[in-house]
Short mmCIF file of C-alpha atoms and ligand atoms in Angstrom, two decimals:
data_model
loop_
_atom_site.label_atom_id
_atom_site.label_comp_id
_atom_site.label_asym_id
_atom_site.label_seq_id
_atom_site.Cartn_x
_atom_site.Cartn_y
_atom_site.Cartn_z
CA UNK I 292 20.67 -10.86 -19.85
CA UNK I 293 19.99 -13.12 -16.89
CA UNK I 294 17.61 -15.71 -15.53
CA UNK I 295 15.65 -14.22 -12.64
CA UNK I 296 14.27 -16.44 -9.89
CA UNK I 297 12.82 -15.43 -6.53
CA UNK I 298 15.43 -15.09 -3.78
CA UNK I 299 13.52 -15.06 -0.53
CA UNK I 300 14.20 -14.59 3.16
CA UNK I 301 11.04 -14.70 5.29
CA UNK I 302 8.75 -12.08 3.76
CA UNK I 303 11.57 -10.36 1.89
CA UNK I 304 12.32 -11.03 -1.75
CA UNK I 305 15.55 -9.50 -3.03
CA UNK I 306 14.91 -10.10 -6.73
CA UNK I 307 12.13 -8.98 -9.06
CA UNK I 308 11.18 -10.20 -12.52
CA UNK I 309 11.05 -7.26 -14.99
CA UNK I 310 8.53 -8.82 -17.38
CA UNK I 311 6.48 -10.25 -14.52
CA UNK I 312 6.19 -6.81 -12.93
CA UNK I 313 5.14 -5.28 -16.26
CA UNK I 314 2.41 -7.91 -16.64
CA UNK I 315 1.32 -7.36 -13.04
CA UNK I 316 0.83 -3.65 -13.84
CA UNK I 317 -0.90 -4.47 -17.13
CA UNK I 318 -3.41 -6.73 -15.33
CA UNK I 319 -4.35 -3.82 -13.07
CA UNK I 320 -4.53 -1.37 -15.99
CA UNK I 321 -6.81 -3.77 -17.89
CA UNK I 322 -9.05 -4.25 -14.85
CA UNK I 323 -9.57 -0.49 -14.49
CA UNK I 324 -10.00 0.00 -18.25
CA UNK I 325 -12.72 -2.66 -18.27
CA UNK I 326 -14.84 -0.52 -15.91
CA UNK I 327 -16.92 2.55 -16.82
CA UNK I 328 -14.99 5.84 -16.73
CA UNK I 329 -15.00 7.78 -13.44
CA UNK I 330 -15.70 11.49 -13.35
CA UNK I 331 -12.99 12.46 -10.86
CA UNK I 332 -9.40 13.66 -10.78
CA UNK I 333 -7.69 14.95 -13.91
CA UNK I 334 -4.27 15.93 -12.48
CA UNK I 335 -3.01 13.74 -9.65
CA UNK I 336 0.07 13.48 -7.47
CA UNK I 337 0.67 10.10 -5.85
CA UNK I 338 3.29 9.91 -3.12
CA UNK I 339 4.24 6.24 -2.76
CA UNK I 340 3.18 5.46 -6.35
CA UNK I 341 5.17 2.33 -7.19
CA UNK I 342 3.63 -0.47 -5.16
CA UNK I 343 0.50 -1.57 -3.33
CA UNK I 344 -2.23 0.97 -2.73
CA UNK I 345 -0.25 3.88 -4.23
CA UNK I 346 0.23 2.07 -7.53
CA UNK I 347 -3.46 1.10 -7.54
CA UNK I 348 -4.34 4.77 -6.93
CA UNK I 349 -2.18 5.91 -9.83
CA UNK I 350 -3.74 3.31 -12.13
CA UNK I 351 -7.28 4.22 -11.01
CA UNK I 352 -6.59 7.95 -11.50
CA UNK I 353 -4.99 7.48 -14.92
CA UNK I 354 -7.04 4.70 -16.49
CA UNK I 355 -10.26 5.22 -14.50
CA UNK I 356 -10.45 9.02 -14.51
CA UNK I 357 -8.17 9.77 -17.47
CA UNK I 358 -5.80 11.79 -15.26
CA UNK I 359 -2.28 12.90 -15.97
CA UNK I 360 -0.30 11.73 -12.94
CA UNK I 361 2.95 12.54 -11.18
CA UNK I 362 4.38 9.76 -9.04
CA UNK I 363 6.93 9.78 -6.25
CA UNK I 364 8.56 6.63 -4.92
CA UNK I 365 11.86 5.39 -3.57
CA UNK I 366 13.02 2.39 -5.57
CA UNK I 367 16.30 0.66 -6.28
CA UNK I 368 17.52 0.97 -9.88
CA UNK I 369 18.75 -2.06 -11.82
CA UNK I 370 22.27 -2.77 -13.09
CA UNK I 371 23.15 -5.10 -15.99
CA UNK I 372 23.65 -7.92 -13.45
CA UNK I 373 21.20 -7.05 -10.66
CA UNK I 374 17.46 -6.64 -10.78
CA UNK I 375 15.77 -3.44 -9.62
CA UNK I 376 13.24 -3.39 -6.81
CA UNK I 377 9.80 -4.32 -8.17
CA UNK I 378 8.44 -0.79 -7.80
CA UNK I 379 11.08 0.47 -10.23
CA UNK I 380 9.78 -1.91 -12.92
CA UNK I 381 6.19 -1.05 -12.00
CA UNK I 382 6.90 2.65 -12.53
CA UNK I 383 8.52 2.00 -15.89
CA UNK I 384 5.65 -0.23 -16.99
CA UNK I 385 3.05 2.26 -15.78
CA UNK I 386 4.80 5.05 -17.72
CA UNK I 387 4.79 2.91 -20.85
CA UNK I 388 1.06 2.07 -20.65
CA UNK I 389 0.14 5.66 -19.70
CA UNK I 390 2.03 7.05 -22.71
CA UNK I 391 0.30 4.53 -24.98
CA UNK I 392 -2.96 5.91 -23.58
CA UNK I 393 -1.89 9.50 -24.29
CA UNK I 394 -1.37 10.41 -20.62
CA UNK I 395 1.47 12.30 -18.97
CA UNK I 396 3.15 10.27 -16.24
CA UNK I 397 6.41 11.72 -14.88
CA UNK I 398 7.87 9.78 -11.96
CA UNK I 399 10.37 11.06 -9.44
CA UNK I 400 12.50 8.40 -7.79
CA UNK I 401 13.72 9.85 -4.51
CA UNK I 402 13.04 10.38 -0.83
CA UNK I 403 9.54 11.83 -0.44
CA UNK I 404 10.43 13.11 3.04
CA UNK I 405 13.09 15.44 1.61
CA UNK I 406 12.68 19.10 0.63
CA UNK I 407 14.54 18.44 -2.63
CA UNK I 408 11.97 15.92 -3.86
CA UNK I 409 9.09 18.21 -2.86
CA UNK I 410 10.71 21.01 -4.87
CA UNK I 411 11.28 18.71 -7.86
CA UNK I 412 7.60 17.76 -7.78
CA UNK I 413 6.56 21.41 -7.72
CA UNK I 414 8.81 22.14 -10.70
CA UNK I 415 7.32 19.22 -12.63
CA UNK I 416 3.75 20.26 -11.75
CA UNK I 417 4.43 23.81 -12.95
CA UNK I 418 6.08 22.63 -16.13
CA UNK I 419 3.68 19.83 -17.11
CA UNK I 420 0.32 20.23 -15.35
CA UNK I 421 0.08 23.74 -13.92
CA UNK I 422 -1.82 22.53 -10.87
CA UNK I 423 -3.03 19.28 -9.30
CA UNK I 424 -6.52 18.49 -7.99
CA UNK I 425 -5.69 15.38 -5.92
CA UNK I 426 -2.80 14.29 -3.70
CA UNK I 427 -2.82 10.63 -2.68
CA UNK I 428 -0.48 10.07 0.24
CA UNK I 429 0.35 6.36 0.29
CA UNK I 430 3.81 6.09 1.81
CA UNK I 431 4.84 3.08 3.84
CA UNK I 432 8.42 3.51 4.93
CA UNK I 433 10.68 1.95 7.54
CA UNK I 434 12.73 5.13 7.97
CA UNK I 435 12.57 8.93 7.64
CA UNK I 436 15.33 11.48 7.59
CA UNK I 437 13.70 14.67 8.84
CA UNK I 438 14.07 17.35 6.15
CA UNK I 439 14.47 20.22 8.63
CA UNK I 440 16.56 18.66 11.42
CA UNK I 441 18.39 15.82 9.64
CA UNK I 442 17.36 13.45 12.48
CA UNK I 443 16.79 9.86 11.39
CA UNK I 444 13.63 8.15 12.66
CA UNK I 445 12.82 4.46 12.34
CA UNK I 446 9.45 2.81 12.29
CA UNK I 447 8.97 0.00 14.84
CA UNK I 448 6.28 -2.64 14.75
CA UNK I 449 5.63 -3.27 18.42
CA UNK I 450 2.80 -3.42 20.93
CA UNK I 451 2.34 -0.62 23.43
CA UNK I 452 2.02 -1.02 27.20
CA UNK I 453 2.69 -4.74 27.41
CA UNK I 454 4.59 -7.49 25.64
CA UNK I 455 2.62 -9.41 23.03
CA UNK I 456 2.32 -13.18 22.76
CA UNK I 457 0.47 -14.08 19.61
CA UNK I 458 0.73 -16.29 16.56
CA UNK I 459 1.78 -15.83 12.98
CA UNK I 460 2.26 -17.74 9.76
CA UNK I 461 5.77 -18.84 8.91
CA UNK I 462 5.66 -19.50 5.21
CA UNK I 463 8.15 -20.84 2.72
CA UNK I 464 6.88 -18.86 -0.26
CA UNK I 465 8.67 -21.10 -2.78
CA UNK I 466 7.17 -24.48 -1.87
CA UNK I 467 4.17 -23.38 0.19
CA UNK I 468 5.23 -25.21 3.36
CA UNK I 469 4.11 -23.36 6.42
CA UNK I 470 3.65 -23.56 10.16
CA UNK I 471 1.63 -21.56 12.61
CA UNK I 472 4.07 -20.40 15.23
CA UNK I 473 4.13 -18.34 18.40
CA UNK I 474 5.55 -14.81 18.28
CA UNK I 475 6.67 -12.74 21.23
CA UNK I 476 7.13 -9.03 20.81
CA UNK I 477 8.38 -6.73 23.54
CA UNK I 478 6.45 -3.54 24.29
CA UNK I 479 7.77 -0.43 22.56
CA UNK I 480 9.74 2.16 24.50
CA UNK I 481 8.47 5.77 24.48
CA UNK I 482 11.21 6.77 22.02
CA UNK I 483 10.28 3.90 19.67
CA UNK I 484 6.66 5.08 19.72
CA UNK I 485 7.72 8.66 19.01
CA UNK I 486 10.04 7.56 16.23
CA UNK I 487 7.30 5.48 14.54
CA UNK I 488 4.90 8.43 14.70
CA UNK I 489 7.58 10.61 13.07
CA UNK I 490 7.85 8.15 10.16
CA UNK I 491 4.29 6.94 9.64
CA UNK I 492 2.26 9.76 11.24
CA UNK I 493 0.88 12.82 9.48
CA UNK I 494 3.73 15.34 9.75
CA UNK I 495 5.10 14.69 6.27
CA UNK I 496 1.61 14.62 4.73
CA UNK I 497 1.00 18.05 6.29
CA UNK I 498 4.37 19.23 4.93
CA UNK I 499 3.42 18.13 1.43
CA UNK I 500 0.10 20.00 1.58
CA UNK I 501 1.70 23.15 3.03
CA UNK I 502 4.55 23.11 0.48
CA UNK I 503 2.21 22.56 -2.49
CA UNK I 504 -0.25 25.20 -1.22
CA UNK I 505 2.44 27.85 -0.79
CA UNK I 506 3.77 27.09 -4.29
CA UNK I 507 0.25 27.81 -5.65
CA UNK I 508 -0.02 24.51 -7.50
CA UNK I 509 -3.38 23.38 -6.09
CA UNK I 510 -6.50 23.58 -8.23
CA UNK I 511 -9.73 24.82 -6.70
CA UNK I 512 -11.63 21.85 -5.27
CA UNK I 513 -8.31 20.18 -4.36
CA UNK I 514 -8.60 17.00 -2.28
CA UNK I 515 -5.99 14.96 -0.52
CA UNK I 516 -6.42 11.46 0.83
CA UNK I 517 -4.18 9.41 3.13
CA UNK I 518 -4.66 5.72 3.80
CA UNK I 519 -5.09 3.90 7.06
CA UNK I 520 -6.03 0.51 8.46
CA UNK I 521 -8.28 -0.37 11.38
CA UNK I 522 -8.47 -4.15 11.75
CA UNK I 523 -10.11 -6.00 14.63
CA UNK I 524 -9.28 -7.25 18.13
CA UNK I 525 -6.96 -9.97 16.75
CA UNK I 526 -4.67 -7.47 15.05
CA UNK I 527 -5.32 -4.70 17.58
CA UNK I 528 -2.32 -5.35 19.89
CA UNK I 529 0.15 -5.25 16.99
CA UNK I 530 -1.61 -2.76 14.75
CA UNK I 531 -4.14 -0.21 15.93
CA UNK I 532 -3.16 -0.48 19.60
CA UNK I 533 0.57 -0.63 18.80
CA UNK I 534 3.20 1.75 17.47
CA UNK I 535 1.79 1.81 13.92
CA UNK I 536 -1.68 2.53 15.30
CA UNK I 537 -0.25 5.45 17.27
CA UNK I 538 1.16 6.82 14.01
CA UNK I 539 -2.22 6.33 12.34
CA UNK I 540 -3.91 8.24 15.19
CA UNK I 541 -1.51 11.06 14.41
CA UNK I 542 -2.59 10.83 10.77
CA UNK I 543 -6.23 11.25 11.90
CA UNK I 544 -5.25 14.27 13.95
CA UNK I 545 -3.36 15.72 11.00
CA UNK I 546 -6.48 15.36 8.86
CA UNK I 547 -8.42 17.42 11.41
CA UNK I 548 -5.66 20.04 11.49
CA UNK I 549 -5.60 20.25 7.70
CA UNK I 550 -9.39 20.72 7.70
CA UNK I 551 -9.17 23.48 10.29
CA UNK I 552 -6.41 25.25 8.40
CA UNK I 553 -7.47 24.93 4.79
CA UNK I 554 -11.17 24.13 4.40
CA UNK I 555 -13.13 25.01 2.28
CA UNK I 556 -10.27 25.40 -0.25
CA UNK I 557 -8.78 21.98 0.43
CA UNK I 558 -10.60 18.81 1.38
CA UNK I 559 -8.42 16.43 3.43
CA UNK I 560 -9.65 12.85 3.78
CA UNK I 561 -8.64 9.59 5.42
CA UNK I 562 -9.71 6.31 3.82
CA UNK I 563 -9.69 3.12 5.88
CA UNK I 564 -8.66 0.37 3.47
CA UNK I 565 -8.98 -3.38 3.65
CA UNK I 566 -6.18 -5.86 4.35
CA UNK I 567 -4.13 -6.71 1.24
CA UNK I 568 -0.76 -8.38 0.72
CA UNK I 569 1.92 -5.75 0.12
CA UNK I 570 5.57 -5.38 1.05
CA UNK I 571 4.55 -3.15 3.95
CA UNK I 572 1.79 -5.39 5.36
CA UNK I 573 3.73 -8.67 5.20
CA UNK I 574 6.45 -7.09 7.36
CA UNK I 575 4.00 -6.98 10.29
CA UNK I 576 4.03 -10.10 12.49
CA UNK I 577 0.59 -11.71 13.16
CA UNK I 578 -0.75 -10.12 9.96
CA UNK I 579 0.07 -13.01 7.53
CA UNK I 580 -2.00 -15.44 9.63
CA UNK I 581 -4.92 -13.05 10.14
CA UNK I 582 -4.89 -12.01 6.45
CA UNK I 583 -4.87 -15.56 5.11
CA UNK I 584 -7.75 -16.61 7.40
CA UNK I 585 -9.64 -13.47 6.36
CA UNK I 586 -9.02 -14.00 2.63
CA UNK I 587 -10.39 -17.53 2.82
CA UNK I 588 -13.69 -16.28 4.21
CA UNK I 589 -13.93 -13.21 1.96
CA UNK I 590 -13.19 -15.27 -1.15
CA UNK I 591 -15.84 -17.79 -0.09
CA UNK I 592 -18.38 -14.95 0.07
CA UNK I 593 -17.15 -13.29 -3.14
CA UNK I 594 -16.25 -10.07 -1.30
CA UNK I 595 -12.45 -10.27 -1.47
CA UNK I 596 -10.76 -7.40 -3.32
CA UNK I 597 -7.15 -6.83 -4.33
CA UNK I 598 -5.47 -3.40 -4.21
CA UNK I 599 -6.85 -2.27 -7.55
CA UNK I 600 -10.40 -3.45 -6.96
CA UNK I 601 -10.42 -1.72 -3.58
CA UNK I 602 -8.98 1.59 -4.82
CA UNK I 603 -11.06 1.62 -7.99
CA UNK I 604 -14.13 1.28 -5.75
CA UNK I 605 -12.83 4.13 -3.55
CA UNK I 606 -12.46 6.43 -6.57
CA UNK I 607 -15.71 5.28 -8.14
CA UNK I 608 -18.13 5.22 -5.24
CA UNK I 609 -16.65 7.42 -2.50
CA UNK I 610 -14.04 10.07 -3.32
CA UNK I 611 -16.18 12.01 -5.78
CA UNK I 612 -19.57 11.47 -4.17
CA UNK I 613 -21.31 13.64 -1.61
CA UNK I 614 -22.96 10.67 0.17
CA UNK I 615 -19.81 8.97 1.43
CA UNK I 616 -19.74 5.97 3.79
CA UNK I 617 -17.94 7.55 6.73
CA UNK I 618 -17.50 6.61 10.38
CA UNK I 619 -17.92 8.75 13.51
CA UNK I 620 -14.48 10.31 12.90
CA UNK I 621 -15.35 11.18 9.28
CA UNK I 622 -13.06 8.53 7.76
CA UNK I 623 -14.18 6.87 4.52
CA UNK I 624 -14.72 3.17 5.28
CA UNK I 625 -13.55 0.96 2.45
CA UNK I 626 -13.06 -1.95 4.85
CA UNK I 627 -16.83 -2.56 4.99
CA UNK I 628 -16.61 -6.09 3.52
CA UNK I 629 -13.69 -7.03 5.79
CA UNK I 630 -15.48 -5.73 8.87
CA UNK I 631 -18.77 -7.44 7.99
CA UNK I 632 -20.11 -8.99 11.21
CA UNK I 633 -20.39 -12.53 9.88
CA UNK I 634 -16.93 -12.42 8.24
CA UNK I 635 -15.42 -11.20 11.50
CA UNK I 636 -17.19 -13.88 13.54
CA UNK I 637 -15.92 -16.68 11.27
CA UNK I 638 -12.40 -15.22 11.20
CA UNK I 639 -12.30 -15.09 15.01
CA UNK I 640 -13.55 -18.68 15.32
CA UNK I 641 -10.98 -19.90 12.81
CA UNK I 642 -8.20 -17.86 14.43
CA UNK I 643 -8.79 -19.71 17.70
CA UNK I 644 -8.92 -23.11 15.95
CA UNK I 645 -6.03 -22.73 13.53
CA UNK I 646 -2.80 -24.69 13.95
CA UNK I 647 -0.07 -26.09 11.71
CA UNK I 648 -2.21 -29.18 10.95
CA UNK I 649 -5.39 -27.46 9.75
CA UNK I 650 -3.95 -24.16 8.45
CA UNK I 651 -4.48 -25.03 4.76
CA UNK I 652 -8.11 -25.82 5.48
CA UNK I 653 -8.87 -22.69 7.55
CA UNK I 654 -6.63 -20.16 5.83
CA UNK I 655 -5.96 -19.21 2.21
CA UNK I 656 -2.23 -19.86 2.48
CA UNK I 657 -1.91 -20.53 -1.23
CA UNK I 658 -3.63 -17.24 -2.14
CA UNK I 659 -1.41 -15.38 0.29
CA UNK I 660 1.70 -17.06 -1.15
CA UNK I 661 0.70 -16.20 -4.73
CA UNK I 662 -0.14 -12.59 -3.84
CA UNK I 663 3.25 -12.26 -2.16
CA UNK I 664 5.23 -13.67 -5.09
CA UNK I 665 3.23 -11.68 -7.63
CA UNK I 666 4.40 -8.45 -5.93
CA UNK I 667 7.83 -9.29 -7.36
CA UNK I 668 6.60 -10.43 -10.78
CA UNK I 669 6.78 -14.16 -9.98
CA UNK I 670 4.36 -17.08 -10.04
CA UNK I 671 2.72 -16.09 -13.31
CA UNK I 672 1.59 -18.72 -15.77
CA UNK I 673 2.22 -16.42 -18.77
CA UNK I 674 5.98 -16.13 -18.12
CA UNK I 675 8.68 -18.73 -18.68
CA UNK I 676 10.98 -18.12 -15.73
CA UNK I 677 13.72 -20.31 -17.25
CA UNK I 678 14.30 -17.79 -20.06
CA UNK I 679 16.82 -14.98 -19.76
CA UNK I 680 15.57 -11.39 -19.46
CA UNK I 681 17.21 -7.98 -19.52
CA UNK I 682 17.18 -6.76 -15.88
CA UNK I 683 17.46 -3.10 -16.93
CA UNK I 684 13.96 -2.73 -18.37
CA UNK I 685 10.43 -3.98 -17.70
CA UNK I 686 9.34 -3.48 -21.30
CA UNK I 687 10.91 -6.21 -23.46
P1 LIG V 871 3.76 -0.66 -0.11
O1 LIG V 871 4.92 -1.19 0.66
O2 LIG V 871 3.12 -1.54 -1.11
O3 LIG V 871 4.17 0.70 -0.87
C1 LIG V 871 4.85 1.72 -0.22
C2 LIG V 871 5.20 2.83 -1.20
O4 LIG V 871 5.92 3.86 -0.48
C3 LIG V 871 6.13 2.39 -2.35
O5 LIG V 871 5.74 3.05 -3.53
C4 LIG V 871 7.50 2.93 -1.91
O6 LIG V 871 8.40 3.23 -2.99
C5 LIG V 871 7.07 4.20 -1.23
N1 LIG V 871 8.09 4.74 -0.32
C6 LIG V 871 8.57 4.20 0.82
N2 LIG V 871 9.48 5.03 1.40
C7 LIG V 871 9.57 6.11 0.58
C8 LIG V 871 10.32 7.32 0.61
N3 LIG V 871 11.15 7.60 1.61
N4 LIG V 871 10.16 8.20 -0.41
C9 LIG V 871 9.32 7.94 -1.44
N5 LIG V 871 8.58 6.83 -1.52
C10 LIG V 871 8.70 5.92 -0.53
O7 LIG V 871 2.71 -0.15 0.98
P2 LIG V 871 1.11 -0.25 1.08
O8 LIG V 871 0.75 -1.46 1.88
O9 LIG V 871 0.46 -0.01 -0.23
O10 LIG V 871 0.81 0.99 2.06
C11 LIG V 871 0.43 2.27 1.59
C12 LIG V 871 -0.49 2.91 2.62
O11 LIG V 871 -1.69 2.12 2.71
C13 LIG V 871 0.11 2.98 4.03
O12 LIG V 871 -0.28 4.16 4.64
C14 LIG V 871 -0.56 1.80 4.72
O13 LIG V 871 -0.64 1.94 6.11
C15 LIG V 871 -1.94 1.86 4.08
N6 LIG V 871 -2.74 0.61 4.22
C16 LIG V 871 -2.22 -0.59 3.85
C17 LIG V 871 -2.99 -1.74 4.04
C18 LIG V 871 -2.47 -3.12 3.65
O14 LIG V 871 -3.10 -4.12 4.04
N7 LIG V 871 -1.40 -3.21 2.91
C19 LIG V 871 -4.30 -1.65 4.57
C20 LIG V 871 -4.80 -0.41 4.89
C21 LIG V 871 -4.01 0.74 4.72
#
C-alpha cells in the first residue's frame, strides 16, 4: 500500500493514481451510457486503446454500440512499490466495467508495431470474436522498431524548412503558476522527417489491415479509421507544416492506397479530431498555449468537447451514416466546432495579445491543468489523496 501523489516534470507525470484512473474511466463510461444506443460496430479492435482518443473509442464502441472489443496498448505494469502508467489502470478499469456489462474485452499489452502482437491479436480474434468489423488506429508513439528490418525510428516534433520562434505555456501543474515563454525549435533534418513519418505515418496502419485481411478475420462491411489533426496557422509551423504533419500526410496517402486496394470490401477512413489534452498532445511545444486559449473560447460558447464527447459524436453522427461531413480530401471533419470562423478569429486575436500577465484571463489555464492531471487520476474531488492505495490494481 502507498500514498500516491503526482510527480511531475514539465508535461510528464511519472506516477498515476489507480483509483483516480478507474474513476476517470467510469466517468467516460457513464457519459456514453447516458446517451441513446448507437447502431454501429459490434466487434472492434482498438490499437492504442488505453489513453486519449483510443480509450474514448473503446468506450464508445463498447458502451455506445454494445461491442465486444479487443484493445492493444503499450503500458508500464505496476509493482508493489511503483505505480503503473495510467493507461495500464485504464485498461484494467475498462475490462472491469465491460465485464459487468456482459462484454468481452481482452487487452494485449505490447508493441503494436511488432509482428508478434499482430499475431496475438489475430489469435484472440479467432478464439473470441471470429471476425472484427471495425479497426480504430489511434497510436501516438515516440518510437517504432520496424517489425521487418529491426531499424529503430524516433518521432521528432520539429518545423520543416526553417527554424521556429514561437510561444508556449510553461505550467506548474501542481500550483497552477504559469508563464508564457518563447520557444525556439530548429528545423528538422531530412532523416528526422523520414523517421517521424516511419513512426506516425500510415505504414503500420496498412500493415495491420493487410495482416488482418490475410488472416481472414474481417467481417463484410469492415471499416477502419485513423485519427489526425489539422489545426490552424498558429499551430501550422509545429504541427501540420512540421514533421508530425508530414507523417499525417502519409496517413492520408495510406488511406487512399487502402481504398484503391481493398474497396468495396474494406472502407478506410480518416477522421480529423479536435484539440484535446492527452499525453501525446501536451508533448508538442506551442500546443499548450494554443489549446488553453482555444478551450476558453469553446467553453464560453458551449462547444468544447473532451475525448469521449468528441468520439461518441464521431460514432453517433458520422461513422455509421451515409451523409458524412467530409472535406475535399474525403476526411471526416470532427473539428468543426474548433475550426468555426468566429472561434478561430477570437483565438488568433487572443494569441497575439496573450502574455504572462493576462494569460489567466485569455486562456483556460486552470482547465488545461485539470485535464492534464486527470489523465493520471489526480485532481479529483471524490478521492482522498492522503489515503494509501494498492498500486497493483485500479479496482479497490
Ligand atoms: P495518447 O498519448 O493519449 O494515447 C496513445 C495510445 O497509443 C496509448 O494507448 C498508448 O499505450 C498507445 N501506444 C503508444 N505506443 C504504442 C506501441 N508501440 N504499441 C502499442 N500501443 C502504443 O494519444 P492521443 O492524443 O489520443 O492520440 C491518438 C491519435 O489521435 C493520434 O493519431 C493523434 O495524432 C490523434 N489526434 C490527437 C489529437 C489531440 O489533440 N490529442 C487531436 C487530433 C488527433
